[in-house]
Amino acid sequence: MTRLTKLRVLLTLGAIIGIAPLTYSFIGGTLFLAVLLFKVPEFVVPVFLISTVGLWGCWKAYAAAMAREPKLPLDRRVVAAVIIAIIWGLLWAGGLGWVSADNELDWDSAITLLLFPMPGLTAAIMLFVTHRRARFGSEDCVAATAD
């Protein structure tokens, strides 16, 4: 197995663990958002748009990292979308709270603290890998990150 193949396997595992769960949750929650659209449109529209932009940036970062030739996305919107995904995930995780009323750690909420920022953080790592591969050359960086 080549070093690039090993890197691609690691990136795919990262996407499956880091980006896919929240993407599937968002797809499932879209029906819920559609119902809420008629009751609270001032809440639903921004949530839908910001989440869509953030997840789009995460998947574009994954696509850039998986490319055969390392090339950073020239579109600054991808980097901005990844930053938005990180901030949006932290806002969701912080808004849900992770300490119970009696100041003890609530494990269900602690998991959400890790779950919501995960796509943005995963995409940031993928952009870093892409940047490193583009800067130092495909084989040199793959050797440095895979070994």
Tab-separated table of N, CA and C in Angstrom, residues 8-107:
chain	number	residue	atom	x	y	z
A	8	ARG	N	-5.021	8.479	2.471
A	8	ARG	CA	-6.425	8.543	2.063
A	8	ARG	C	-7.318	7.707	2.971
A	9	VAL	N	-6.825	6.557	3.403
A	9	VAL	CA	-7.599	5.732	4.336
A	9	VAL	C	-7.790	6.484	5.654
A	10	LEU	N	-6.721	7.108	6.162
A	10	LEU	CA	-6.831	7.881	7.407
A	10	LEU	C	-7.785	9.063	7.252
A	11	LEU	N	-7.713	9.758	6.113
A	11	LEU	CA	-8.611	10.884	5.879
A	11	LEU	C	-10.060	10.433	5.780
A	12	THR	N	-10.288	9.295	5.135
A	12	THR	CA	-11.650	8.773	5.023
A	12	THR	C	-12.187	8.363	6.385
A	13	LEU	N	-11.360	7.728	7.200
A	13	LEU	CA	-11.789	7.392	8.565
A	13	LEU	C	-12.094	8.658	9.359
A	14	GLY	N	-11.265	9.675	9.176
A	14	GLY	CA	-11.526	10.949	9.840
A	14	GLY	C	-12.848	11.555	9.413
A	15	ALA	N	-13.157	11.474	8.126
A	15	ALA	CA	-14.433	12.011	7.634
A	15	ALA	C	-15.603	11.198	8.158
A	16	ILE	N	-15.453	9.878	8.219
A	16	ILE	CA	-16.539	9.021	8.720
A	16	ILE	C	-16.797	9.294	10.191
A	17	ILE	N	-15.730	9.485	10.956
A	17	ILE	CA	-15.881	9.719	12.393
A	17	ILE	C	-16.198	11.186	12.696
A	18	GLY	N	-15.571	12.115	11.962
A	18	GLY	CA	-15.659	13.524	12.317
A	18	GLY	C	-16.734	14.327	11.624
A	19	ILE	N	-17.027	14.020	10.355
A	19	ILE	CA	-17.954	14.862	9.608
A	19	ILE	C	-19.297	14.175	9.373
A	20	ALA	N	-19.275	12.889	9.063
A	20	ALA	CA	-20.496	12.182	8.672
A	20	ALA	C	-21.588	12.150	9.748
A	21	PRO	N	-21.282	11.914	11.032
A	21	PRO	CA	-22.379	11.843	12.005
A	21	PRO	C	-23.213	13.119	12.076
A	22	LEU	N	-22.562	14.255	12.078
A	22	LEU	CA	-23.325	15.501	12.146
A	22	LEU	C	-24.026	15.792	10.826
A	23	THR	N	-23.446	15.350	9.726
A	23	THR	CA	-24.106	15.516	8.437
A	23	THR	C	-25.393	14.710	8.398
A	24	TYR	N	-25.336	13.472	8.857
A	24	TYR	CA	-26.548	12.644	8.894
A	24	TYR	C	-27.576	13.214	9.872
A	25	SER	N	-27.122	13.731	10.982
A	25	SER	CA	-28.046	14.366	11.934
A	25	SER	C	-28.705	15.588	11.316
A	26	PHE	N	-27.925	16.356	10.554
A	26	PHE	CA	-28.466	17.541	9.895
A	26	PHE	C	-29.496	17.150	8.837
A	27	ILE	N	-29.193	16.102	8.077
A	27	ILE	CA	-30.149	15.642	7.067
A	27	ILE	C	-31.438	15.186	7.736
A	28	GLY	N	-31.315	14.437	8.828
A	28	GLY	CA	-32.504	14.001	9.555
A	28	GLY	C	-33.252	15.152	10.203
A	29	GLY	N	-32.509	16.154	10.662
A	29	GLY	CA	-33.140	17.299	11.305
A	29	GLY	C	-33.749	18.290	10.337
A	30	THR	N	-33.469	18.129	9.053
A	30	THR	CA	-34.021	19.042	8.061
A	30	THR	C	-35.542	18.963	8.023
A	31	LEU	N	-36.096	17.776	8.202
A	31	LEU	CA	-37.560	17.636	8.257
A	31	LEU	C	-38.111	18.399	9.458
A	32	PHE	N	-37.443	18.290	10.586
A	32	PHE	CA	-37.840	19.037	11.780
A	32	PHE	C	-37.742	20.539	11.536
A	33	LEU	N	-36.671	20.965	10.864
A	33	LEU	CA	-36.522	22.382	10.547
A	33	LEU	C	-37.609	22.858	9.586
A	34	ALA	N	-38.020	21.991	8.665
A	34	ALA	CA	-39.087	22.357	7.729
A	34	ALA	C	-40.400	22.591	8.468
A	35	VAL	N	-40.681	21.786	9.475
A	35	VAL	CA	-41.899	21.984	10.280
A	35	VAL	C	-41.788	23.274	11.083
A	36	LEU	N	-40.618	23.520	11.658
A	36	LEU	CA	-40.415	24.739	12.443
A	36	LEU	C	-40.404	26.006	11.594
A	37	LEU	N	-40.178	25.856	10.305
A	37	LEU	CA	-40.105	27.014	9.421
A	37	LEU	C	-41.388	27.830	9.470
A	38	PHE	N	-42.509	27.169	9.645
A	38	PHE	CA	-43.790	27.872	9.687
A	38	PHE	C	-44.055	28.531	11.036
A	39	LYS	N	-43.395	28.054	12.079
A	39	LYS	CA	-43.624	28.598	13.415
A	39	LYS	C	-42.585	29.645	13.811
A	40	VAL	N	-41.305	29.380	13.523
A	40	VAL	CA	-40.225	30.272	13.934
A	40	VAL	C	-39.244	30.468	12.775
A	41	PRO	N	-39.636	31.178	11.723
A	41	PRO	CA	-38.729	31.311	10.571
A	41	PRO	C	-37.473	32.110	10.885
A	42	GLU	N	-37.532	33.024	11.826
A	42	GLU	CA	-36.345	33.818	12.159
A	42	GLU	C	-35.266	32.980	12.841
A	43	PHE	N	-35.616	31.806	13.342
A	43	PHE	CA	-34.659	30.880	13.929
A	43	PHE	C	-34.189	29.847	12.901
A	44	VAL	N	-35.109	29.339	12.122
A	44	VAL	CA	-34.820	28.218	11.225
A	44	VAL	C	-33.919	28.616	10.060
A	45	VAL	N	-34.191	29.731	9.442
A	45	VAL	CA	-33.433	30.120	8.250
A	45	VAL	C	-31.943	30.310	8.566
A	46	PRO	N	-31.574	31.076	9.590
A	46	PRO	CA	-30.136	31.185	9.890
A	46	PRO	C	-29.500	29.855	10.287
A	47	VAL	N	-30.198	29.046	11.071
A	47	VAL	CA	-29.653	27.750	11.482
A	47	VAL	C	-29.393	26.886	10.249
A	48	PHE	N	-30.356	26.850	9.346
A	48	PHE	CA	-30.207	26.040	8.142
A	48	PHE	C	-29.067	26.550	7.262
A	49	LEU	N	-29.010	27.848	7.047
A	49	LEU	CA	-27.982	28.410	6.168
A	49	LEU	C	-26.572	28.261	6.741
A	50	ILE	N	-26.406	28.573	8.020
A	50	ILE	CA	-25.078	28.483	8.635
A	50	ILE	C	-24.615	27.030	8.692
A	51	SER	N	-25.521	26.128	9.030
A	51	SER	CA	-25.158	24.708	9.079
A	51	SER	C	-24.810	24.175	7.702
A	52	THR	N	-25.557	24.583	6.691
A	52	THR	CA	-25.273	24.139	5.328
A	52	THR	C	-23.917	24.639	4.854
A	53	VAL	N	-23.625	25.897	5.098
A	53	VAL	CA	-22.331	26.464	4.696
A	53	VAL	C	-21.193	25.756	5.428
A	54	GLY	N	-21.351	25.530	6.719
A	54	GLY	CA	-20.309	24.863	7.496
A	54	GLY	C	-20.041	23.444	7.016
A	55	LEU	N	-21.103	22.674	6.795
A	55	LEU	CA	-20.912	21.303	6.328
A	55	LEU	C	-20.377	21.265	4.899
A	56	TRP	N	-20.781	22.205	4.070
A	56	TRP	CA	-20.239	22.288	2.710
A	56	TRP	C	-18.722	22.494	2.761
A	57	GLY	N	-18.273	23.406	3.607
A	57	GLY	CA	-16.846	23.665	3.741
A	57	GLY	C	-16.087	22.453	4.253
A	58	CYS	N	-16.699	21.719	5.174
A	58	CYS	CA	-16.048	20.517	5.708
A	58	CYS	C	-15.857	19.468	4.622
A	59	TRP	N	-16.884	19.250	3.823
A	59	TRP	CA	-16.763	18.246	2.760
A	59	TRP	C	-15.846	18.711	1.638
A	60	LYS	N	-15.782	20.013	1.378
A	60	LYS	CA	-14.842	20.529	0.377
A	60	LYS	C	-13.397	20.367	0.877
A	61	ALA	N	-13.176	20.546	2.168
A	61	ALA	CA	-11.845	20.335	2.740
A	61	ALA	C	-11.445	18.865	2.610
A	62	TYR	N	-12.392	17.974	2.824
A	62	TYR	CA	-12.131	16.541	2.658
A	62	TYR	C	-11.774	16.234	1.205
A	63	ALA	N	-12.518	16.813	0.274
A	63	ALA	CA	-12.240	16.583	-1.150
A	63	ALA	C	-10.858	17.115	-1.530
A	64	ALA	N	-10.476	18.262	-0.996
A	64	ALA	CA	-9.154	18.822	-1.290
A	64	ALA	C	-8.052	17.945	-0.705
A	65	ALA	N	-8.279	17.404	0.483
A	65	ALA	CA	-7.268	16.559	1.116
A	65	ALA	C	-7.126	15.222	0.396
A	66	MET	N	-8.190	14.744	-0.217
A	66	MET	CA	-8.159	13.454	-0.906
A	66	MET	C	-7.597	13.545	-2.320
A	67	ALA	N	-7.395	14.745	-2.822
A	67	ALA	CA	-6.949	14.908	-4.205
A	67	ALA	C	-5.581	14.258	-4.427
A	68	ARG	N	-5.389	13.754	-5.624
A	68	ARG	CA	-4.127	13.118	-5.959
A	68	ARG	C	-2.988	14.132	-5.937
A	69	GLU	N	-3.200	15.268	-6.539
A	69	GLU	CA	-2.220	16.353	-6.518
A	69	GLU	C	-2.598	17.334	-5.418
A	70	PRO	N	-1.723	17.546	-4.467
A	70	PRO	CA	-2.063	18.446	-3.353
A	70	PRO	C	-2.168	19.889	-3.831
A	71	LYS	N	-3.342	20.431	-3.710
A	71	LYS	CA	-3.558	21.818	-4.110
A	71	LYS	C	-4.603	22.401	-3.170
A	72	LEU	N	-4.230	23.475	-2.501
A	72	LEU	CA	-5.182	24.126	-1.607
A	72	LEU	C	-6.335	24.693	-2.416
A	73	PRO	N	-7.542	24.653	-1.864
A	73	PRO	CA	-8.638	25.295	-2.570
A	73	PRO	C	-8.360	26.794	-2.673
A	74	LEU	N	-8.357	27.294	-3.883
A	74	LEU	CA	-8.081	28.716	-4.079
A	74	LEU	C	-9.229	29.572	-3.585
A	75	ASP	N	-10.350	28.958	-3.445
A	75	ASP	CA	-11.537	29.666	-2.997
A	75	ASP	C	-11.456	29.878	-1.479
A	76	ARG	N	-11.361	31.105	-1.053
A	76	ARG	CA	-11.265	31.418	0.379
A	76	ARG	C	-12.560	31.090	1.114
A	77	ARG	N	-13.615	30.858	0.357
A	77	ARG	CA	-14.891	30.510	0.990
A	77	ARG	C	-14.800	29.183	1.730
A	78	VAL	N	-13.959	28.267	1.258
A	78	VAL	CA	-13.811	26.982	1.931
A	78	VAL	C	-13.192	27.175	3.305
A	79	VAL	N	-12.135	27.953	3.372
A	79	VAL	CA	-11.487	28.227	4.658
A	79	VAL	C	-12.454	28.962	5.584
A	80	ALA	N	-13.167	29.944	5.048
A	80	ALA	CA	-14.152	30.672	5.853
A	80	ALA	C	-15.258	29.739	6.331
A	81	ALA	N	-15.688	28.818	5.487
A	81	ALA	CA	-16.753	27.878	5.878
A	81	ALA	C	-16.275	26.939	6.975
A	82	VAL	N	-15.015	26.538	6.924
A	82	VAL	CA	-14.472	25.676	7.986
A	82	VAL	C	-14.400	26.448	9.304
A	83	ILE	N	-13.982	27.701	9.247
A	83	ILE	CA	-13.958	28.523	10.462
A	83	ILE	C	-15.370	28.713	10.999
A	84	ILE	N	-16.314	28.941	10.109
A	84	ILE	CA	-17.720	29.065	10.519
A	84	ILE	C	-18.193	27.774	11.163
A	85	ALA	N	-17.798	26.628	10.603
A	85	ALA	CA	-18.204	25.338	11.173
A	85	ALA	C	-17.649	25.150	12.584
A	86	ILE	N	-16.411	25.566	12.798
A	86	ILE	CA	-15.823	25.443	14.136
A	86	ILE	C	-16.561	26.342	15.126
A	87	ILE	N	-16.757	27.596	14.763
A	87	ILE	CA	-17.437	28.540	15.652
A	87	ILE	C	-18.878	28.108	15.897
A	88	TRP	N	-19.560	27.687	14.836
A	88	TRP	CA	-20.958	27.255	14.950
A	88	TRP	C	-21.065	26.027	15.851
A	89	GLY	N	-20.132	25.097	15.704
A	89	GLY	CA	-20.130	23.914	16.565
A	89	GLY	C	-19.880	24.260	18.018
A	90	LEU	N	-18.965	25.191	18.262
A	90	LEU	CA	-18.698	25.608	19.640
A	90	LEU	C	-19.903	26.333	20.239
A	91	LEU	N	-20.586	27.139	19.425
A	91	LEU	CA	-21.788	27.818	19.913
A	91	LEU	C	-22.883	26.822	20.268
A	92	TRP	N	-23.087	25.831	19.417
A	92	TRP	CA	-24.098	24.806	19.710
A	92	TRP	C	-23.724	24.010	20.955
A	93	ALA	N	-22.468	23.619	21.047
A	93	ALA	CA	-22.036	22.838	22.208
A	93	ALA	C	-22.125	23.659	23.485
A	94	GLY	N	-21.723	24.926	23.420
A	94	GLY	CA	-21.797	25.787	24.598
A	94	GLY	C	-23.221	26.135	24.966
A	95	GLY	N	-24.077	26.287	23.964
A	95	GLY	CA	-25.471	26.625	24.223
A	95	GLY	C	-26.235	25.493	24.878
A	96	LEU	N	-25.821	24.265	24.601
A	96	LEU	CA	-26.514	23.127	25.206
A	96	LEU	C	-26.047	22.869	26.627
A	97	GLY	N	-24.913	23.412	26.989
A	97	GLY	CA	-24.396	23.260	28.359
A	97	GLY	C	-23.854	21.862	28.584
A	98	TRP	N	-22.858	21.747	29.432
A	98	TRP	CA	-22.309	20.420	29.688
A	98	TRP	C	-22.129	20.142	31.171
A	99	VAL	N	-22.632	21.009	32.013
A	99	VAL	CA	-22.605	20.768	33.451
A	99	VAL	C	-24.046	20.794	33.943
A	100	SER	N	-24.395	19.827	34.735
A	100	SER	CA	-25.766	19.744	35.237
A	100	SER	C	-26.006	20.797	36.317
A	101	ALA	N	-27.233	20.852	36.805
A	101	ALA	CA	-27.616	21.868	37.783
A	101	ALA	C	-26.840	21.718	39.093
A	102	ASP	N	-26.449	20.497	39.433
A	102	ASP	CA	-25.714	20.300	40.684
A	102	ASP	C	-24.199	20.353	40.465
A	103	ASN	N	-23.768	21.008	39.378
A	103	ASN	CA	-22.360	21.238	39.051
A	103	ASN	C	-21.540	19.963	38.906
A	104	GLU	N	-22.179	18.886	38.481
A	104	GLU	CA	-21.455	17.670	38.157
A	104	GLU	C	-21.486	17.471	36.652
A	105	LEU	N	-20.479	16.787	36.164
A	105	LEU	CA	-20.359	16.578	34.731
A	105	LEU	C	-21.498	15.694	34.232
A	106	ASP	N	-22.228	16.192	33.261
A	106	ASP	CA	-23.302	15.445	32.633
A	106	ASP	C	-22.727	14.833	31.356
A	107	TRP	N	-22.571	13.495	31.317
A	107	TRP	CA	-21.854	12.849	30.219
A	107	TRP	C	-22.571	12.975	28.885
